[in-house]
């Protein structure tokens, strides 16, 4: 049984996702005796976009800070994909809001990180608009196939695909363009500050977008984060082996 029933667990997802990406993991965490986690949707990714929303990396960090402040007590923060990026940014700047943090994309903050091919396309003028249109405009089944082909469980892809719309597409473009290098390297200069709270870096061995193994381990060490390797799992590890993912998180929280 979990040793910490007081500290809330907060899950934050990324792109192109909604809170449904956590559904199977949430079931496993509850089955292991945890209270049901709080799932937060970043604006544009399953949640409305506020007026004047610029969808920059700084705005998403500030959005998450405000959400956590509203909870009124430190949390176990778990971020996946861009949610993992937002989580690290909070750990570096507002550790007072956290009991612990976890990210599966800490390699993004390594000075040598190079954005993956899709991201570089989205960051390119005109080419990015065309690439996002190819992502959000097809029929739902085509979107499902896109996600499944890249490793997401089909049952989860079917829940997420309907939310992949023009609003999400616009946020994808603005977010990735706000994070074009050297922005991530500059943010990563502050990684040591994340060590103010216990951290966990999840390294899914088959995740091809979160940096090299060396980059992820180097960033983890600088942030003072424990490393857990999910061997054989890819970017959407929480949809493929949620039981193993939940066990990793439970062990980490129980050790604090």
Coordinates of C-alpha atoms in Angstrom, one line a residue:
X1 CA 0.0 0.0 0.0
X2 CA 1.2 3.5 -0.7
X3 CA 2.8 5.3 2.3
X4 CA 1.6 8.7 1.3
X5 CA -2.2 9.1 1.1
X6 CA -2.1 12.9 1.8
X7 CA 0.0 14.3 -1.1
X8 CA -2.1 14.6 -4.3
X9 CA -0.8 13.1 -7.5
X10 CA -1.0 15.4 -10.4
X11 CA -0.6 14.2 -14.0
X12 CA 0.1 16.5 -17.0
X13 CA 0.1 15.3 -20.5
X14 CA 1.6 16.7 -23.8
X15 CA 1.2 16.7 -27.5
X16 CA -1.0 15.7 -29.4
X17 CA -2.9 14.4 -26.4
X18 CA -5.7 14.8 -23.8
X19 CA -6.0 13.4 -20.3
X20 CA -7.2 10.1 -21.9
X21 CA -3.5 9.3 -22.4
X22 CA -3.4 8.6 -18.6
X23 CA -6.6 6.4 -18.4
X24 CA -4.9 3.0 -18.1
X25 CA -2.2 4.3 -15.7
X26 CA -4.8 5.9 -13.5
X27 CA -6.6 2.6 -13.3
X28 CA -3.4 0.9 -12.2
X29 CA -2.6 3.5 -9.6
X30 CA -6.0 3.2 -8.1
X31 CA -5.8 -0.6 -8.1
X32 CA -2.5 -0.2 -6.2
X33 CA -4.3 1.7 -3.5
X34 CA -3.6 5.3 -4.4
X35 CA -6.2 8.0 -4.5
X36 CA -7.3 8.9 -8.0
X37 CA -4.8 11.4 -9.5
X38 CA -5.7 14.9 -10.7
X39 CA -5.3 15.1 -14.4
X40 CA -4.6 18.6 -15.7
X41 CA -5.1 19.5 -19.4
X42 CA -2.9 22.2 -20.8
X43 CA -4.8 24.9 -22.8
X44 CA -5.4 23.7 -26.4
X45 CA -4.7 20.1 -25.5
X46 CA -8.1 18.9 -24.3
X47 CA -8.9 22.2 -22.6
X48 CA -10.1 25.6 -23.8
X49 CA -7.7 28.3 -24.9
X50 CA -7.9 31.6 -22.9
X51 CA -8.3 34.8 -24.7
X52 CA -4.9 36.1 -25.9
X53 CA -3.2 32.8 -25.3
X54 CA 0.2 32.7 -26.9
X55 CA 0.9 29.0 -26.2
X56 CA 4.6 29.7 -25.4
X57 CA 6.7 27.5 -23.2
X58 CA 6.7 30.2 -20.6
X59 CA 3.0 30.5 -20.6
X60 CA 2.5 26.8 -20.1
X61 CA 4.8 26.9 -17.1
X62 CA 2.9 29.8 -15.6
X63 CA -0.4 28.0 -16.3
X64 CA 0.8 24.9 -14.4
X65 CA 2.2 27.1 -11.6
X66 CA -1.3 28.7 -11.2
X67 CA -3.0 25.3 -11.3
X68 CA -0.7 24.0 -8.6
X69 CA -1.1 27.1 -6.4
X70 CA -4.8 26.6 -6.6
X71 CA -4.5 23.1 -5.0
X72 CA -3.0 24.7 -1.9
X73 CA -0.5 22.0 -0.9
X74 CA 2.6 20.4 -2.4
X75 CA 1.9 17.6 -5.0
X76 CA 3.6 14.6 -6.6
X77 CA 3.8 16.1 -10.2
X78 CA 4.1 13.6 -13.1
X79 CA 4.6 15.0 -16.6
X80 CA 4.7 13.2 -19.9
X81 CA 5.9 14.6 -23.3
X82 CA 5.4 18.4 -23.1
X83 CA 3.8 17.9 -19.7
X84 CA 7.2 16.5 -18.6
X85 CA 8.8 19.7 -19.9
X86 CA 6.3 21.8 -18.0
X87 CA 7.0 19.7 -14.9
X88 CA 10.7 20.3 -15.1
X89 CA 10.2 24.0 -15.6
X90 CA 8.1 24.1 -12.5
X91 CA 10.7 22.1 -10.5
X92 CA 13.4 24.5 -11.5
X93 CA 11.4 27.7 -10.7
X94 CA 8.7 26.8 -8.0
X95 CA 9.9 23.8 -6.0
X96 CA 7.8 25.0 -3.1
X97 CA 4.7 23.7 -5.0
X98 CA 6.1 20.1 -5.2
X99 CA 6.7 17.2 -2.9
X100 CA 8.3 15.4 -5.9
X101 CA 8.4 15.6 -9.6
X102 CA 8.7 13.1 -12.5
X103 CA 9.4 13.6 -16.2
X104 CA 9.9 11.3 -19.1
X105 CA 11.5 14.0 -21.4
X106 CA 14.3 15.4 -19.2
X107 CA 16.7 15.0 -22.1
X108 CA 15.1 18.0 -23.8
X109 CA 17.1 20.2 -21.4
X110 CA 20.5 18.8 -22.3
X111 CA 22.6 21.4 -24.2
X112 CA 23.2 19.0 -27.0
X113 CA 19.6 18.0 -27.6
X114 CA 18.3 18.3 -31.2
X115 CA 14.6 18.5 -31.8
X116 CA 13.2 15.5 -33.6
X117 CA 12.1 15.6 -37.2
X118 CA 8.4 16.3 -36.6
X119 CA 9.2 19.1 -34.2
X120 CA 11.7 20.7 -36.7
X121 CA 8.9 20.6 -39.3
X122 CA 6.5 22.4 -37.0
X123 CA 9.1 25.0 -36.2
X124 CA 9.6 25.8 -39.9
X125 CA 7.5 28.7 -41.4
X126 CA 4.9 27.5 -43.9
X127 CA 6.1 23.9 -43.7
X128 CA 4.9 23.8 -40.2
X129 CA 1.4 25.0 -41.0
X130 CA 1.2 22.3 -43.7
X131 CA 2.5 19.6 -41.4
X132 CA 0.0 20.5 -38.6
X133 CA -2.8 20.5 -41.2
X134 CA -1.9 16.9 -42.1
X135 CA -2.1 16.0 -38.4
X136 CA -5.4 17.6 -37.4
X137 CA -7.5 17.8 -40.6
X138 CA -7.9 14.1 -41.6
X139 CA -10.8 12.0 -40.5
X140 CA -10.7 10.5 -37.0
X141 CA -9.6 7.0 -38.1
X142 CA -6.6 8.4 -39.9
X143 CA -5.6 10.2 -36.7
X144 CA -6.0 7.0 -34.8
X145 CA -3.8 5.2 -37.2
X146 CA -1.2 8.0 -36.9
X147 CA -1.1 7.6 -33.1
X148 CA -1.1 3.8 -33.2
X149 CA 1.7 3.6 -35.8
X150 CA 3.8 5.7 -33.4
X151 CA 3.2 3.4 -30.4
X152 CA 0.0 4.4 -28.7
X153 CA -2.5 1.8 -27.6
X154 CA -5.5 1.8 -30.0
X155 CA -8.1 2.1 -27.3
X156 CA -6.4 5.3 -26.0
X157 CA -5.8 6.7 -29.5
X158 CA -9.6 6.3 -30.2
X159 CA -10.3 8.6 -27.2
X160 CA -7.7 11.2 -28.1
X161 CA -8.1 11.5 -31.9
X162 CA -11.4 13.5 -31.9
X163 CA -9.7 16.3 -29.9
X164 CA -6.9 16.8 -32.5
X165 CA -8.4 19.9 -34.1
X166 CA -7.3 23.3 -35.4
X167 CA -7.1 24.8 -31.9
X168 CA -4.6 22.1 -30.9
X169 CA -2.8 22.6 -34.2
X170 CA -2.3 26.3 -33.5
X171 CA -1.0 25.6 -30.0
X172 CA 1.4 23.0 -31.4
X173 CA 3.0 25.5 -33.8
X174 CA 3.3 28.3 -31.2
X175 CA 4.6 26.0 -28.5
X176 CA 7.3 24.3 -30.6
X177 CA 8.4 27.6 -32.2
X178 CA 8.8 29.2 -28.7
X179 CA 11.0 26.3 -27.7
X180 CA 13.3 26.2 -30.8
X181 CA 17.0 25.9 -29.9
X182 CA 18.8 27.5 -28.1
X183 CA 15.8 28.0 -25.9
X184 CA 15.8 24.5 -24.4
X185 CA 19.5 24.6 -23.8
X186 CA 19.2 28.0 -22.1
X187 CA 16.4 26.7 -19.8
X188 CA 18.5 23.6 -19.1
X189 CA 21.2 25.8 -17.7
X190 CA 19.1 25.9 -14.5
X191 CA 18.6 22.1 -14.2
X192 CA 20.5 21.9 -10.9
X193 CA 17.7 24.0 -9.2
X194 CA 15.3 21.0 -9.8
X195 CA 17.2 19.1 -7.2
X196 CA 15.5 21.1 -4.5
X197 CA 12.8 18.4 -4.6
X198 CA 13.1 14.7 -5.2
X199 CA 12.9 13.9 -8.9
X200 CA 12.4 10.8 -11.0
X201 CA 13.4 10.6 -14.7
X202 CA 11.6 7.8 -16.6
X203 CA 13.7 6.6 -19.5
X204 CA 11.6 4.6 -21.9
X205 CA 14.2 2.8 -23.9
X206 CA 12.4 2.9 -27.3
X207 CA 11.4 6.6 -27.0
X208 CA 13.0 8.3 -30.0
X209 CA 12.0 11.9 -29.4
X210 CA 13.2 12.5 -25.8
X211 CA 17.0 12.7 -26.4
X212 CA 19.7 10.1 -26.5
X213 CA 20.3 7.9 -23.5
X214 CA 23.4 9.9 -22.7
X215 CA 21.5 13.2 -22.8
X216 CA 18.7 11.9 -20.6
X217 CA 21.1 10.5 -18.0
X218 CA 23.3 13.6 -18.0
X219 CA 20.3 15.8 -17.5
X220 CA 18.9 13.5 -14.8
X221 CA 22.2 13.7 -12.9
X222 CA 22.3 17.5 -13.0
X223 CA 18.7 17.7 -11.7
X224 CA 19.5 15.2 -8.9
X225 CA 16.8 12.8 -10.3
X226 CA 16.6 9.1 -9.8
X227 CA 16.5 7.2 -13.1
X228 CA 14.1 4.3 -13.9
X229 CA 14.5 2.6 -17.2
X230 CA 11.4 1.1 -18.9
X231 CA 13.1 -1.3 -21.1
X232 CA 11.3 -2.2 -24.4
X233 CA 8.7 0.6 -24.0
X234 CA 8.4 3.7 -26.2
X235 CA 7.0 7.2 -25.9
X236 CA 3.5 6.2 -24.8
X237 CA 4.7 3.7 -22.2
X238 CA 1.7 4.5 -19.9
X239 CA -0.6 3.1 -22.6
X240 CA 1.4 0.0 -23.3
X241 CA 2.4 -1.2 -19.9
X242 CA 0.5 0.9 -17.3
X243 CA 1.1 -1.7 -14.6
X244 CA 4.9 -1.4 -14.8
X245 CA 4.6 2.4 -15.0
X246 CA 2.4 2.5 -11.9
X247 CA 4.8 0.3 -10.1
X248 CA 7.8 2.6 -10.9
X249 CA 5.9 5.6 -9.6
X250 CA 4.7 3.8 -6.5
X251 CA 8.2 2.7 -5.6
X252 CA 9.5 6.3 -6.0
X253 CA 6.8 7.9 -3.8
X254 CA 7.1 5.2 -1.2
X255 CA 10.9 5.9 -0.9
X256 CA 10.4 9.6 0.0

